Coordinates of C-alpha atoms and ligand atoms in Angstrom, one line a residue:
X1 CA -17.3 150.5 -140.6
X2 CA -18.2 146.8 -141.3
X3 CA -15.6 144.4 -142.5
X4 CA -17.3 144.4 -145.9
X5 CA -17.0 148.2 -146.1
X6 CA -13.3 148.1 -145.2
X7 CA -12.5 145.6 -148.0
X8 CA -14.6 147.3 -150.6
X9 CA -12.9 150.7 -149.9
X10 CA -9.5 149.0 -150.3
X11 CA -10.6 147.2 -153.5
X12 CA -12.0 150.4 -155.1
X13 CA -8.7 152.2 -154.4
X14 CA -6.4 149.5 -155.6
X15 CA -8.2 147.1 -158.0
X16 CA -9.4 148.1 -161.5
X17 CA -12.3 145.7 -162.0
X18 CA -13.0 144.0 -165.4
X19 CA -15.8 145.0 -167.7
X20 CA -16.7 147.7 -165.3
X21 CA -17.3 151.5 -165.3
X22 CA -15.7 152.0 -162.0
X23 CA -17.7 155.2 -161.3
X24 CA -20.8 153.1 -161.1
X25 CA -19.5 151.7 -157.8
X26 CA -20.2 155.1 -156.3
X27 CA -23.8 154.0 -156.2
X28 CA -23.6 150.3 -156.3
X29 CA -21.2 148.7 -153.9
X30 CA -18.8 146.0 -154.8
X31 CA -19.4 142.8 -152.9
X32 CA -16.2 141.6 -151.2
X33 CA -16.3 137.8 -151.0
X34 CA -14.7 136.1 -148.0
X35 CA -15.3 132.5 -148.9
X36 CA -17.3 130.1 -151.0
X37 CA -19.0 126.8 -150.3
X38 CA -21.0 124.7 -152.9
X39 CA -23.1 127.1 -154.9
X40 CA -22.8 129.8 -152.3
X41 CA -20.5 132.8 -152.0
X42 CA -20.3 134.5 -148.6
X43 CA -19.3 138.2 -147.9
X44 CA -17.3 139.4 -144.9
X45 CA -20.4 140.3 -143.0
X46 CA -21.8 136.8 -143.4
X47 CA -24.4 137.4 -146.1
X48 CA -24.6 134.7 -148.7
X49 CA -25.3 134.8 -152.5
X50 CA -26.3 131.8 -154.6
X51 CA -23.9 131.9 -157.5
X52 CA -26.5 131.4 -160.3
X53 CA -23.9 132.3 -163.0
X54 CA -21.2 129.9 -161.9
X55 CA -18.9 133.0 -161.5
X56 CA -18.7 133.9 -165.1
X57 CA -19.6 130.4 -166.2
X58 CA -16.4 128.6 -164.9
X59 CA -17.5 127.1 -161.6
X60 CA -19.0 123.8 -162.6
X61 CA -19.1 122.0 -159.3
X62 CA -19.5 124.7 -156.8
X63 CA -16.9 126.4 -154.6
X64 CA -14.5 124.6 -152.3
X65 CA -15.1 121.3 -153.9
X66 CA -13.1 118.8 -151.9
X67 CA -12.0 116.5 -154.8
X68 CA -10.6 119.4 -156.9
X69 CA -8.9 121.0 -153.9
X70 CA -7.3 117.7 -152.9
X71 CA -6.1 117.0 -156.4
X72 CA -4.5 120.4 -156.6
X73 CA -2.9 119.9 -153.1
X74 CA -1.4 116.6 -154.1
X75 CA 0.0 118.0 -157.3
X76 CA 1.4 120.9 -155.3
X77 CA 3.5 118.4 -153.4
X78 CA 5.0 117.0 -156.6
X79 CA 5.3 119.7 -159.2
X80 CA 3.6 123.1 -159.4
X81 CA 5.0 124.1 -162.8
X82 CA 7.6 123.3 -165.4
X83 CA 8.0 125.1 -168.7
X84 CA 6.4 123.2 -171.5
X85 CA 9.0 124.0 -174.2
X86 CA 11.6 121.2 -174.0
X87 CA 9.9 119.6 -171.0
X88 CA 6.7 117.7 -170.4
X89 CA 4.9 116.3 -167.4
X90 CA 2.4 113.7 -166.3
X91 CA -0.7 116.0 -165.8
X92 CA -0.4 117.6 -169.2
X93 CA 0.1 114.3 -170.9
X94 CA -2.8 112.6 -169.1
X95 CA -5.1 115.6 -169.7
X96 CA -4.3 115.7 -173.4
X97 CA -5.0 112.0 -173.8
X98 CA -8.3 112.2 -172.0
X99 CA -9.5 115.4 -173.7
X100 CA -8.7 113.8 -177.1
X101 CA -10.7 110.7 -176.1
X102 CA -13.7 112.8 -175.1
X103 CA -13.8 115.4 -177.9
X104 CA -15.9 114.8 -181.0
X105 CA -14.1 113.5 -184.0
X106 CA -10.3 112.9 -184.1
X107 CA -8.8 115.9 -182.3
X108 CA -5.7 114.3 -181.0
X109 CA -3.3 117.3 -180.6
X110 CA -3.7 119.7 -177.6
X111 CA -2.2 123.1 -177.5
X112 CA -2.5 125.0 -174.2
X113 CA -3.2 128.6 -173.3
X114 CA -4.4 130.3 -170.1
X115 CA -7.8 131.7 -170.8
X116 CA -10.6 131.7 -173.4
X117 CA -9.3 134.6 -175.4
X118 CA -5.8 133.0 -175.6
X119 CA -7.4 129.8 -177.0
X120 CA -9.2 131.8 -179.6
X121 CA -5.9 133.6 -180.6
X122 CA -4.2 130.2 -180.8
X123 CA -7.0 128.8 -183.1
X124 CA -7.0 131.8 -185.4
X125 CA -3.2 131.9 -185.7
X126 CA -3.0 128.1 -186.2
X127 CA -5.5 128.1 -189.0
X128 CA -3.8 131.0 -190.9
X129 CA -0.3 129.4 -190.4
X130 CA -1.6 126.0 -191.6
X131 CA -2.8 127.5 -194.9
X132 CA 0.5 129.4 -195.2
X133 CA 2.5 126.2 -194.7
X134 CA 0.3 124.6 -197.3
X135 CA 1.3 127.3 -199.8
X136 CA -1.9 129.3 -199.5
X137 CA -0.9 132.5 -197.6
X138 CA -3.9 134.4 -199.1
X139 CA -6.2 132.3 -197.0
X140 CA -5.9 134.5 -193.9
X141 CA -9.3 136.0 -193.3
X142 CA -12.1 134.9 -191.0
X143 CA -15.8 134.6 -191.1
X144 CA -17.6 135.0 -187.8
X145 CA -21.3 135.1 -186.8
X146 CA -23.4 138.2 -186.0
X147 CA -23.4 139.0 -182.3
X148 CA -20.6 136.5 -181.6
X149 CA -18.3 136.9 -178.6
X150 CA -14.9 135.2 -178.6
X151 CA -13.0 137.3 -176.1
X152 CA -11.3 140.7 -175.9
X153 CA -7.7 140.4 -176.9
X154 CA -7.1 141.9 -180.3
X155 CA -7.5 138.8 -182.5
X156 CA -10.4 137.5 -180.5
X157 CA -12.0 140.9 -180.5
X158 CA -11.6 141.0 -184.4
X159 CA -14.1 138.1 -184.6
X160 CA -16.3 139.4 -181.8
X161 CA -19.4 141.3 -182.9
X162 CA -20.4 143.4 -179.8
X163 CA -20.2 147.1 -180.5
X164 CA -19.7 148.1 -176.9
X165 CA -16.5 146.1 -176.7
X166 CA -15.2 146.9 -180.2
X167 CA -15.8 150.5 -180.8
X168 CA -13.0 152.1 -178.7
X169 CA -10.5 149.6 -180.1
X170 CA -11.7 149.6 -183.8
X171 CA -8.5 151.1 -185.2
X172 CA -6.6 148.1 -183.8
X173 CA -8.9 145.4 -185.2
X174 CA -8.9 143.5 -188.4
X175 CA -12.0 143.5 -190.6
X176 CA -13.6 140.1 -191.0
X177 CA -16.8 138.9 -192.6
X178 CA -19.8 138.6 -190.4
X179 CA -22.5 136.0 -191.3
X180 CA -26.1 136.5 -190.3
X181 CA -27.2 135.1 -187.0
X182 CA -29.0 131.8 -186.6
X183 CA -30.5 133.0 -183.3
X184 CA -34.0 131.3 -183.0
X185 CA -35.5 134.5 -181.5
X186 CA -35.0 136.2 -184.9
X187 CA -37.2 133.7 -186.7
X188 CA -40.0 135.5 -188.6
X189 CA -43.5 134.7 -187.2
X190 CA -44.6 131.3 -188.6
X191 CA -40.9 130.3 -189.3
X192 CA -39.5 127.5 -187.2
X193 CA -36.2 127.8 -185.4
X194 CA -34.8 125.2 -187.7
X195 CA -35.9 127.0 -190.9
X196 CA -34.4 130.2 -189.5
X197 CA -31.1 128.4 -188.8
X198 CA -31.2 126.9 -192.3
X199 CA -31.8 130.4 -193.9
X200 CA -28.8 131.7 -191.9
X201 CA -26.8 128.8 -193.2
X202 CA -27.8 129.6 -196.8
X203 CA -26.4 133.1 -196.3
X204 CA -23.2 131.5 -194.9
X205 CA -23.1 129.3 -198.1
X206 CA -23.1 132.4 -200.3
X207 CA -20.4 134.1 -198.2
X208 CA -18.1 131.0 -198.3
X209 CA -18.8 130.4 -202.0
X210 CA -17.5 133.9 -202.7
X211 CA -14.7 134.3 -200.2
X212 CA -13.3 130.9 -199.5
X213 CA -10.0 131.7 -201.4
X214 CA -9.2 134.4 -198.8
X215 CA -10.8 132.7 -195.8
X216 CA -8.9 130.6 -193.3
X217 CA -11.7 129.7 -191.0
X218 CA -15.2 130.1 -189.8
X219 CA -15.4 130.6 -186.1
X220 CA -18.7 130.1 -184.2
X221 CA -20.1 129.3 -180.8
X222 CA -22.0 126.0 -181.2
X223 CA -25.7 126.1 -180.1
X224 CA -25.5 129.0 -177.7
X225 CA -24.0 132.4 -178.2
X226 CA -23.5 133.3 -174.6
X227 CA -22.6 136.9 -174.5
X228 CA -25.1 137.7 -177.2
X229 CA -27.7 137.0 -174.4
X230 CA -27.8 133.2 -174.4
X231 CA -28.9 133.2 -178.1
X232 CA -29.8 129.6 -179.0
X233 CA -29.9 128.1 -182.4
X234 CA -31.0 124.9 -184.0
X235 CA -28.2 122.2 -184.5
X236 CA -29.1 122.2 -188.2
X237 CA -27.0 125.3 -188.5
X238 CA -23.9 123.6 -187.3
X239 CA -24.4 120.6 -189.5
X240 CA -24.7 122.8 -192.5
X241 CA -21.7 125.0 -191.4
X242 CA -19.6 121.8 -191.2
X243 CA -20.6 120.7 -194.7
X244 CA -19.9 124.1 -196.1
X245 CA -16.5 124.4 -194.5
X246 CA -15.5 121.0 -195.8
X247 CA -16.8 121.8 -199.3
X248 CA -14.9 125.1 -199.5
X249 CA -11.7 124.1 -197.7
X250 CA -12.2 126.5 -194.8
X251 CA -11.5 125.4 -191.2
X252 CA -14.3 125.2 -188.7
X253 CA -13.3 126.6 -185.3
X254 CA -15.8 125.6 -182.6
X255 CA -15.5 128.0 -179.7
X256 CA -16.8 125.8 -176.9
X257 CA -15.3 127.9 -174.2
X258 CA -18.7 128.5 -172.7
X259 CA -20.6 125.5 -174.0
X260 CA -18.1 122.8 -173.3
X261 CA -18.1 120.5 -170.3
X262 CA -21.7 119.6 -170.2
X263 CA -23.2 123.1 -170.2
X264 CA -25.6 122.4 -173.1
X265 CA -26.6 118.9 -171.9
X266 CA -23.9 117.0 -173.8
X267 CA -20.2 117.0 -173.0
X268 CA -19.6 119.3 -176.0
X269 CA -22.3 121.2 -177.9
X270 CA -21.0 119.9 -181.3
X271 CA -22.2 116.4 -180.4
X272 CA -25.8 117.5 -180.7
X273 CA -25.3 118.3 -184.4
X274 CA -23.2 115.1 -184.9
X275 CA -20.2 117.2 -186.1
X276 CA -16.5 117.6 -185.3
X277 CA -14.7 120.9 -185.9
X278 CA -11.1 121.2 -187.2
X279 CA -10.2 123.3 -184.1
X280 CA -11.9 123.1 -180.8
X281 CA -11.4 125.8 -178.1
X282 CA -12.0 124.9 -174.5
X283 CA -11.6 126.9 -171.3
X284 CA -13.9 128.2 -168.5
X285 CA -15.3 125.0 -166.8
X286 CA -12.2 123.0 -167.7
X287 CA -10.7 123.4 -164.2
X288 CA -14.1 123.8 -162.4
X289 CA -13.2 127.5 -161.9
X290 CA -10.1 126.7 -159.9
X291 CA -7.2 127.8 -162.1
X292 CA -6.9 129.6 -165.5
X293 CA -6.4 127.1 -168.3
X294 CA -7.4 126.8 -172.0
X295 CA -6.7 124.4 -174.8
X296 CA -7.1 124.1 -178.5
X297 CA -7.6 120.6 -179.9
X298 CA -6.9 119.9 -183.5
X299 CA -6.5 117.2 -186.1
X300 CA -3.6 115.1 -187.4
X301 CA -3.9 117.0 -190.7
X302 CA -3.4 120.4 -189.2
X303 CA -0.6 119.1 -186.9
X304 CA 1.2 117.5 -189.8
X305 CA 1.3 120.8 -191.7
X306 CA 3.6 122.2 -189.0
X307 CA 5.8 119.1 -188.6
X308 CA 9.0 120.0 -190.5
X309 CA 12.8 120.6 -190.3
X310 CA 12.2 124.3 -190.7
X311 CA 11.6 126.2 -187.4
X312 CA 9.6 128.9 -189.2
X313 CA 7.0 126.3 -190.1
X314 CA 6.4 125.4 -186.5
X315 CA 3.5 126.8 -184.6
X316 CA 5.1 129.9 -183.1
X317 CA 3.1 130.7 -180.1
X318 CA 3.8 130.4 -176.3
X319 CA 2.6 131.6 -172.9
X320 CA 4.8 131.3 -169.8
X321 CA 2.1 129.2 -168.0
X322 CA 1.4 126.9 -171.0
X323 CA 0.2 123.6 -169.6
X324 CA 0.6 124.6 -166.0
X325 CA 0.8 121.3 -163.9
X326 CA -1.6 122.5 -161.2
X327 CA -4.2 123.6 -163.7
X328 CA -3.9 120.4 -165.7
X329 CA -4.3 118.4 -162.5
X330 CA -7.4 120.4 -161.5
X331 CA -8.8 119.7 -165.0
X332 CA -8.1 116.0 -164.5
X333 CA -10.1 116.1 -161.3
X334 CA -13.0 117.7 -163.1
X335 CA -12.9 114.9 -165.8
X336 CA -12.9 112.4 -162.9
X337 CA -16.0 113.9 -161.5
X338 CA -17.8 113.7 -164.9
X339 CA -16.8 110.1 -165.2
X340 CA -17.4 108.9 -161.6
X341 CA -20.6 110.8 -160.9
X342 CA -22.3 110.4 -164.3
X343 CA -22.8 114.2 -164.3
X344 CA -24.3 114.5 -167.8
X345 CA -27.1 112.1 -166.8
X346 CA -27.7 113.7 -163.4
X347 CA -27.9 117.1 -165.0
X348 CA -30.7 115.9 -167.3
X349 CA -32.7 115.2 -164.2
X350 CA -31.6 118.4 -162.4
X351 CA -32.5 120.5 -165.5
X352 CA -36.0 118.9 -165.7
X353 CA -36.6 119.8 -162.1
X354 CA -35.5 123.4 -162.4
X355 CA -37.4 123.9 -165.6
X356 CA -40.5 122.6 -163.9
X357 CA -40.0 125.1 -161.0
X358 CA -39.4 127.9 -163.6
X359 CA -42.9 127.5 -165.2
X360 CA -44.5 130.4 -163.3
X361 CA -41.6 132.5 -164.5
X362 CA -41.9 131.3 -168.1
X363 CA -45.6 132.2 -168.0
X364 CA -45.1 135.7 -166.5
X365 CA -46.5 138.4 -168.8
X366 CA -43.2 140.3 -168.7
X367 CA -41.2 137.3 -169.8
X368 CA -40.4 136.8 -173.5
X369 CA -38.6 133.9 -175.2
X370 CA -38.1 131.7 -172.1
X371 CA -35.5 129.1 -173.3
X372 CA -33.5 126.3 -171.8
X373 CA -30.8 124.0 -173.1
X374 CA -29.0 121.6 -170.7
X375 CA -27.9 123.7 -167.7
X376 CA -28.7 127.1 -169.3
X377 CA -31.9 128.9 -168.7
X378 CA -32.6 132.4 -170.1
X379 CA -35.5 134.8 -170.9
X380 CA -35.8 138.4 -172.1
X381 CA -37.7 140.9 -170.0
X382 CA -40.2 143.4 -171.2
X383 CA -39.3 146.2 -168.9
X384 CA -39.1 150.0 -169.5
X385 CA -36.0 150.2 -167.2
X386 CA -33.1 151.6 -169.1
X387 CA -30.7 150.4 -166.4
X388 CA -32.4 147.0 -166.1
X389 CA -29.2 145.0 -165.9
X390 CA -27.7 146.9 -163.0
X391 CA -31.1 147.2 -161.3
X392 CA -31.7 143.4 -161.5
X393 CA -28.2 142.7 -160.3
X394 CA -28.8 144.8 -157.2
X395 CA -32.3 143.3 -156.6
X396 CA -30.8 139.9 -156.9
X397 CA -28.2 140.6 -154.3
X398 CA -30.9 141.8 -151.9
X399 CA -32.5 138.4 -152.4
X400 CA -29.3 136.3 -151.9
X401 CA -28.8 135.7 -155.6
X402 CA -25.9 136.4 -157.9
X403 CA -27.6 137.2 -161.3
X404 CA -25.8 139.2 -163.9
X405 CA -28.2 139.9 -166.8
X406 CA -26.9 140.7 -170.3
X407 CA -28.9 143.8 -171.3
X408 CA -32.5 142.7 -170.8
X409 CA -31.7 139.0 -170.9
X410 CA -31.8 137.3 -167.5
X411 CA -30.1 133.9 -167.4
X412 CA -29.2 131.1 -165.0
X413 CA -26.1 129.1 -165.5
X414 CA -25.7 127.5 -162.1
X415 CA -23.1 125.1 -160.9
X416 CA -24.1 121.4 -161.3
X417 CA -24.7 121.0 -157.6
X418 CA -27.9 122.8 -156.7
X419 CA -30.2 120.8 -154.4
X420 CA -34.0 121.1 -154.6
X421 CA -34.3 123.8 -152.0
X422 CA -31.7 125.9 -153.8
X423 CA -33.4 125.5 -157.1
X424 CA -36.8 126.5 -155.6
X425 CA -35.1 129.5 -154.0
X426 CA -33.6 130.5 -157.4
X427 CA -36.9 130.2 -159.2
X428 CA -39.0 131.9 -156.6
X429 CA -36.7 134.9 -156.0
X430 CA -36.1 135.5 -159.7
X431 CA -39.9 135.6 -160.1
X432 CA -40.1 138.2 -157.4
X433 CA -37.6 140.4 -159.2
X434 CA -39.5 139.9 -162.5
X435 CA -42.7 140.9 -160.9
X436 CA -41.3 144.3 -160.0
X437 CA -39.2 144.9 -163.1
Ligands
PLP1 C1 -17.7 131.8 -176.2 C2 -16.6 132.5 -175.6 N1 -15.4 132.6 -176.1 C3 -14.3 133.2 -175.5 C4 -14.5 133.8 -174.3 C5 -13.3 134.5 -173.7 O1 -12.9 133.8 -172.6 P1 -12.0 134.6 -171.5 O2 -12.9 135.5 -170.8 O3 -11.5 133.5 -170.6 O4 -10.9 135.2 -172.2 C6 -15.7 133.8 -173.7 C7 -15.9 134.4 -172.4 O5 -17.0 134.6 -171.9 C8 -16.8 133.1 -174.3 O6 -18.0 133.0 -173.8

């Protein structure tokens, strides 16, 4: 038995893995990871895998990054955690100030959670409670977008439109209104991505005109719906959505859990439409993949509606690890890297080089809708394989790649540290897989 085999037998016996039909591991082995370095993960038998999906989109600067590790180490020597009710501390204060300065618009109040779904729960509850405090308790519904993904806790799942994730839990979920998708791939032949986005926005207009009195917020993933299969839309949709929300007194919740921190080519995707939401949800890349942390940023107006002598009008939500000092310090180290290494500008250059290397892939006859935005590349594959996603995952492992297609969409969302050789390897080996798909 190799070391890998020993660890995977123990993992299969004791660990229930996420988003996984465990029985499938009878035929496709788990990969026990021993260590990481830069964009590479290494198993116990010494094989390496290029982490082309940044470990579920969190690992912005590669594994074992010295600056983030050192920052966490120095924080560890001072304070690992203190409850955030009745207490505060330096990392959470500094992080809140810096996030507020970076975020679009005037989002000066930060409320912390531990993962993406908890940020979504916070934003949904905060919106509904705001309207209640304002004397409008009937504004408690949500509008979300077709094929949206906002997480898998019950509130977040209520605004998620992925049948596989919802069906078993449908009796637990609240019904919300689903607006048509602005996904550019759905544009009719001869219709531009922008016109398709504007048509979707017109449908949204009709929904909000009819339902605004019972709607607290519109929640959307700006520019890219990740779990829908890296579905990209024109920024015109966001600009219109912002206008409509303002006109109809409906909050706009921007879920930038996946798109935030430079992934779409700007620090936040909303910037590309020149808009600011009322509530901004961030997580994933915020700590560079080191520690779980999420945050919802909001406006003075929303904050003020909770500021009162009456405790029942306060925002009644808490998690034990809210504003954990180590996680906040990791996030500060990530923001330092963005500032000191001009990451957004360097990524423009990196993205150009990887897009050039991907041209044979984009031109391959089995590839449809090749698309790229910032540090996200995706294409749909014309393959008869019903098990394409699992097959591709296994083929990628054989070629030292970690790829995890969504249905028949293959995507790259690599850490921002790939060198030219790693980019060439990624492009060439993905092409090899496509050729035999
Ligand atoms: C846009 C978006 N929102 C929310 C979530 C949920 O985040 P988490 O998995 O950390 O709960 C995800 C996760 O992929 C996401 O992509």
